[in-house]
Short mmCIF file of C-alpha atoms in Angstrom, two decimals:
data_model
loop_
_atom_site.label_atom_id
_atom_site.label_comp_id
_atom_site.label_asym_id
_atom_site.label_seq_id
_atom_site.Cartn_x
_atom_site.Cartn_y
_atom_site.Cartn_z
CA SER K 891 22.93 34.53 -4.19
CA GLU K 892 23.07 34.53 -0.26
CA ALA K 893 19.58 33.16 0.04
CA GLY K 894 20.59 30.17 -1.81
CA PHE K 895 18.98 30.68 -5.50
CA GLN K 896 20.94 30.11 -8.63
CA GLN K 897 19.18 32.80 -10.32
CA VAL K 898 16.99 35.61 -9.73
CA THR K 899 14.51 36.91 -12.78
CA LEU K 900 12.54 39.54 -12.99
CA ALA K 901 9.40 39.84 -15.09
CA THR K 902 8.46 43.71 -15.84
CA ASN K 903 7.43 46.05 -18.46
CA GLY K 904 10.85 47.72 -17.59
CA ARG K 905 9.22 51.10 -17.00
CA MET K 906 10.83 51.78 -13.56
CA LEU K 907 14.03 50.43 -14.98
CA ALA K 908 14.58 53.90 -16.92
CA TYR K 909 16.23 55.28 -14.02
CA PRO K 910 19.45 54.00 -14.20
CA ARG K 911 20.21 53.94 -10.46
CA LEU K 912 17.31 51.43 -9.95
CA ALA K 913 18.74 49.13 -12.47
CA ARG K 914 22.33 49.39 -11.04
CA THR K 915 21.11 48.71 -7.49
CA LEU K 916 19.20 45.53 -8.55
CA ALA K 917 22.40 44.24 -10.76
CA GLN K 918 24.01 44.28 -7.35
CA ALA K 919 21.24 42.52 -5.22
CA GLY K 920 21.88 39.73 -7.72
CA LEU K 921 19.27 40.27 -10.32
CA GLY K 922 20.49 38.03 -12.86
CA ARG K 923 18.01 37.96 -15.93
CA VAL K 924 14.89 40.49 -16.85
CA ALA K 925 12.33 39.51 -19.03
CA THR K 926 10.47 42.75 -20.40
CA SER K 927 8.11 43.28 -23.91
CA LEU K 928 8.40 45.18 -26.44
CA HIS K 929 5.72 45.78 -29.29
CA ALA K 930 7.48 47.95 -32.10
CA ASP K 931 10.22 49.92 -33.02
CA VAL K 932 8.43 52.92 -32.83
CA PRO K 933 6.91 54.33 -29.79
CA SER K 934 3.15 55.16 -31.92
CA ILE K 935 2.51 51.74 -32.08
CA HIS K 936 4.11 50.35 -28.56
CA ASP K 937 2.31 53.12 -26.55
CA GLY K 938 -1.02 52.00 -28.72
CA ILE K 939 -1.07 48.52 -27.52
CA THR K 940 0.03 49.23 -23.90
CA GLY K 941 -2.53 52.17 -23.67
CA VAL K 942 0.16 54.26 -21.85
CA ALA K 943 1.76 56.94 -23.58
CA GLY K 944 5.51 57.27 -23.25
CA SER K 945 6.06 53.51 -22.44
CA TRP K 946 8.01 52.56 -25.33
CA ARG K 947 10.65 55.28 -24.48
CA GLN K 948 10.72 54.19 -20.89
CA THR K 949 10.84 50.51 -21.67
CA MET K 950 13.48 51.08 -24.23
CA ALA K 951 15.36 53.43 -21.41
CA GLY K 952 15.16 50.44 -18.83
CA ILE K 953 16.52 47.77 -21.70
CA ARG K 954 19.38 49.92 -21.92
CA ASN K 955 19.85 50.70 -18.62
CA LEU K 956 19.88 46.47 -17.88
CA VAL K 957 22.03 45.95 -20.15
CA ALA K 958 24.66 48.46 -19.00
CA ALA K 959 24.72 47.22 -15.59
CA GLY K 960 25.27 43.97 -17.03
CA VAL K 961 21.74 41.91 -16.41
CA ALA K 962 20.95 39.48 -19.35
CA THR K 963 18.05 40.74 -20.98
CA GLU K 964 15.40 38.98 -22.84
CA ALA K 965 11.99 40.67 -24.63
CA SER K 966 9.01 39.27 -25.97
CA VAL K 967 7.28 40.87 -29.35
CA ARG K 968 3.73 40.77 -28.99
CA ILE K 969 2.59 39.88 -33.03
CA THR K 970 -0.26 41.77 -33.73
CA ARG K 971 -1.99 43.52 -36.89
CA PRO K 972 -0.47 47.18 -35.28
CA SER K 973 2.81 44.99 -34.85
CA LEU K 974 3.10 43.05 -37.66
CA PRO K 975 4.56 45.58 -40.47
CA ARG K 976 7.47 46.31 -37.83
CA LEU K 977 8.34 43.39 -36.34
CA GLU K 978 11.56 43.33 -38.15
CA GLY K 979 12.60 46.67 -36.96
CA ALA K 980 11.61 45.39 -33.63
CA VAL K 981 13.75 42.66 -33.62
CA LYS K 982 16.49 45.33 -34.79
CA LEU K 983 16.36 47.61 -32.14
CA LEU K 984 16.35 45.03 -29.34
CA ARG K 985 19.52 43.43 -30.74
CA ALA K 986 21.11 46.67 -31.02
CA ALA K 987 20.18 47.40 -27.63
CA GLY K 988 21.94 44.43 -26.45
CA VAL K 989 19.29 42.19 -25.96
CA ARG K 990 20.04 38.55 -25.34
CA ALA K 991 16.97 36.74 -26.58
CA VAL K 992 13.85 37.82 -28.34
CA HIS K 993 10.51 36.04 -28.22
CA LEU K 994 8.14 36.56 -31.25
CA ARG K 995 4.97 35.80 -29.54
CA CYS K 996 1.70 35.65 -31.20
CA PRO K 997 -1.00 36.42 -28.30
CA ALA K 998 -3.67 34.02 -27.11
CA PRO K 999 -7.38 34.79 -27.61
CA ARG K 1000 -7.80 36.22 -23.76
CA GLY K 1001 -7.96 38.85 -21.28
CA ARG K 1002 -7.31 42.32 -23.25
CA VAL K 1003 -7.03 40.77 -26.52
CA LEU K 1004 -10.98 39.55 -26.62
CA GLU K 1005 -11.93 43.56 -26.25
CA ASP K 1006 -10.36 43.97 -29.75
CA PRO K 1007 -9.89 40.52 -31.43
CA GLY K 1008 -9.20 42.13 -34.42
CA VAL K 1009 -5.37 42.69 -33.61
CA LEU K 1010 -5.30 38.78 -33.73
CA VAL K 1011 -2.95 37.76 -36.35
CA PRO K 1012 -3.64 34.85 -38.85
CA TYR K 1013 -0.74 32.41 -38.72
CA ALA K 1014 -0.89 32.32 -42.71
CA ALA K 1015 -0.15 36.02 -42.40
CA ALA K 1016 2.42 36.12 -39.40
CA LEU K 1017 4.65 32.91 -40.21
CA PRO K 1018 6.49 34.08 -43.09
CA VAL K 1019 7.48 37.18 -41.25
CA MET K 1020 8.65 35.05 -38.52
CA VAL K 1021 10.39 32.21 -40.23
CA ARG K 1022 12.25 34.71 -42.20
CA LEU K 1023 13.51 36.50 -39.46
CA LEU K 1024 14.63 32.69 -37.46
CA ARG K 1025 16.22 32.05 -40.61
CA SER K 1026 17.89 35.48 -40.61
CA SER K 1027 19.37 35.75 -37.45
CA PRO K 1028 21.60 32.67 -36.42
CA GLY K 1029 23.66 34.27 -34.26
CA MET K 1030 20.75 35.50 -31.75
CA ASP K 1031 18.41 33.69 -29.53
CA LEU K 1032 15.28 34.02 -31.31
CA THR K 1033 12.18 32.08 -30.37
CA VAL K 1034 8.88 31.94 -31.21
CA GLN K 1035 5.94 31.77 -28.73
CA GLY K 1036 1.86 30.92 -29.13
CA VAL K 1037 2.27 29.48 -32.58
CA PRO K 1038 1.98 25.22 -33.61
CA PHE K 1039 5.17 23.96 -34.35
CA CYS K 1040 3.70 21.80 -36.87
CA LEU K 1041 3.29 24.78 -39.06
CA LEU K 1042 7.09 25.91 -39.05
CA PRO K 1043 9.46 24.02 -41.42
CA SER K 1044 10.89 21.13 -39.72
CA ASP K 1045 14.27 21.93 -38.66
CA LEU K 1046 12.40 25.85 -37.12
CA ALA K 1047 10.06 23.15 -35.36
CA MET K 1048 13.08 21.41 -34.07
CA LYS K 1049 14.69 24.24 -32.69
CA ALA K 1050 11.66 25.92 -30.96
CA LEU K 1051 10.98 22.42 -29.39
CA GLU K 1052 14.38 22.75 -27.83
CA SER K 1053 14.33 26.29 -26.60
CA ARG K 1054 11.01 25.11 -24.58
CA PRO K 1055 11.76 25.96 -20.78
CA GLU K 1056 10.87 22.24 -19.98
CA VAL K 1057 13.30 20.76 -22.64
CA GLN K 1058 16.34 23.16 -21.40
CA ALA K 1059 15.46 21.86 -17.84
CA VAL K 1060 15.87 17.95 -18.91
CA LYS K 1061 18.88 18.88 -20.79
CA GLU K 1062 19.96 20.80 -18.22
CA LYS K 1063 19.83 18.26 -15.81
CA VAL K 1064 21.35 15.40 -17.95
CA GLU K 1065 24.08 17.68 -18.40
CA GLU K 1066 24.63 17.96 -14.58
CA VAL K 1067 24.27 13.58 -14.27
CA ARG K 1068 26.93 13.52 -17.19
CA GLN K 1069 29.17 15.66 -14.85
CA GLN K 1070 28.28 13.88 -11.77
CA VAL K 1071 29.37 10.31 -13.60
CA GLU K 1072 32.79 11.97 -15.24
CA GLU K 1073 33.41 12.91 -11.41
CA VAL K 1074 32.40 9.36 -10.19
CA LYS K 1075 34.79 8.32 -12.92
CA GLN K 1076 37.52 10.42 -12.20
CA GLN K 1077 37.79 9.25 -8.37
CA VAL K 1078 37.56 5.50 -9.46
CA GLN K 1079 40.69 6.22 -11.34
CA GLU K 1080 42.27 7.77 -8.78
CA VAL K 1081 41.04 5.13 -6.21
CA LYS K 1082 42.66 2.32 -8.84
CA LYS K 1083 45.73 4.17 -9.02
CA GLU K 1084 46.14 4.27 -5.20
CA VAL K 1085 45.55 0.40 -5.19
CA GLN K 1086 48.09 -0.47 -7.45
CA GLN K 1087 50.23 1.87 -5.79
CA GLU K 1088 49.72 0.03 -2.81
CA VAL K 1089 50.13 -3.63 -4.07
CA LYS K 1090 53.32 -2.53 -5.92
CA LYS K 1091 54.50 -1.68 -1.91
CA GLN K 1092 53.46 -4.27 -0.47
CA ALA K 1093 54.93 -6.50 -2.96
CA ALA K 1094 58.30 -4.92 -2.92
CA ALA K 1095 57.93 -5.26 0.91
CA ALA K 1096 57.47 -9.10 0.46
CA VAL K 1097 60.20 -9.47 -1.87
CA GLU K 1098 62.71 -7.53 0.39
CA MET K 1099 61.68 -9.39 3.59
CA ALA K 1100 62.04 -12.68 1.72
CA LYS K 1101 65.81 -11.66 0.38
CA LYS K 1102 66.25 -10.76 4.79
CA GLU K 1103 65.35 -14.54 5.16
#
């Protein structure tokens, strides 16, 4: 962007982006990525979790407008007792809408969750559904959050670990250094070539001078 940022990300419930013009304006202004939340594939469960009637419709419209505007969009799906039976449907809906990444998130027992702790789902109930989705969605960027990785099968635990932002940041830094090393190697090769050409040139000149003498 003109301000020097490599990427601008917006975290939002997506409701205001139900207005297509706003989504287009933000995209034109340089918005590169949006992170939002969808709690179910049906309005009743989503609206029940957010406490706002009509929020599902607005969020889905916002997601579709963002995708249409070319903005990379990702969504978190909070796993609760009401939403767990609709988890697979929510992932399918988001995939069909063009969402690039979906995060399956078990909420921590804090904030509004403490007002109704009964919505929390035991890991034993959530994990089979999460694992099934992870294994059946190889072509989608699907991750888990709020779950101890030690509870996941080893292959999925490694994938979950690699998807963490701090690990991604290290991998990006390693790739950046690798590219810099390759550039230095190329520069060294160019210098060596120039030196070799200069040596040959001077040697040829010395031979010609010796012939004249």
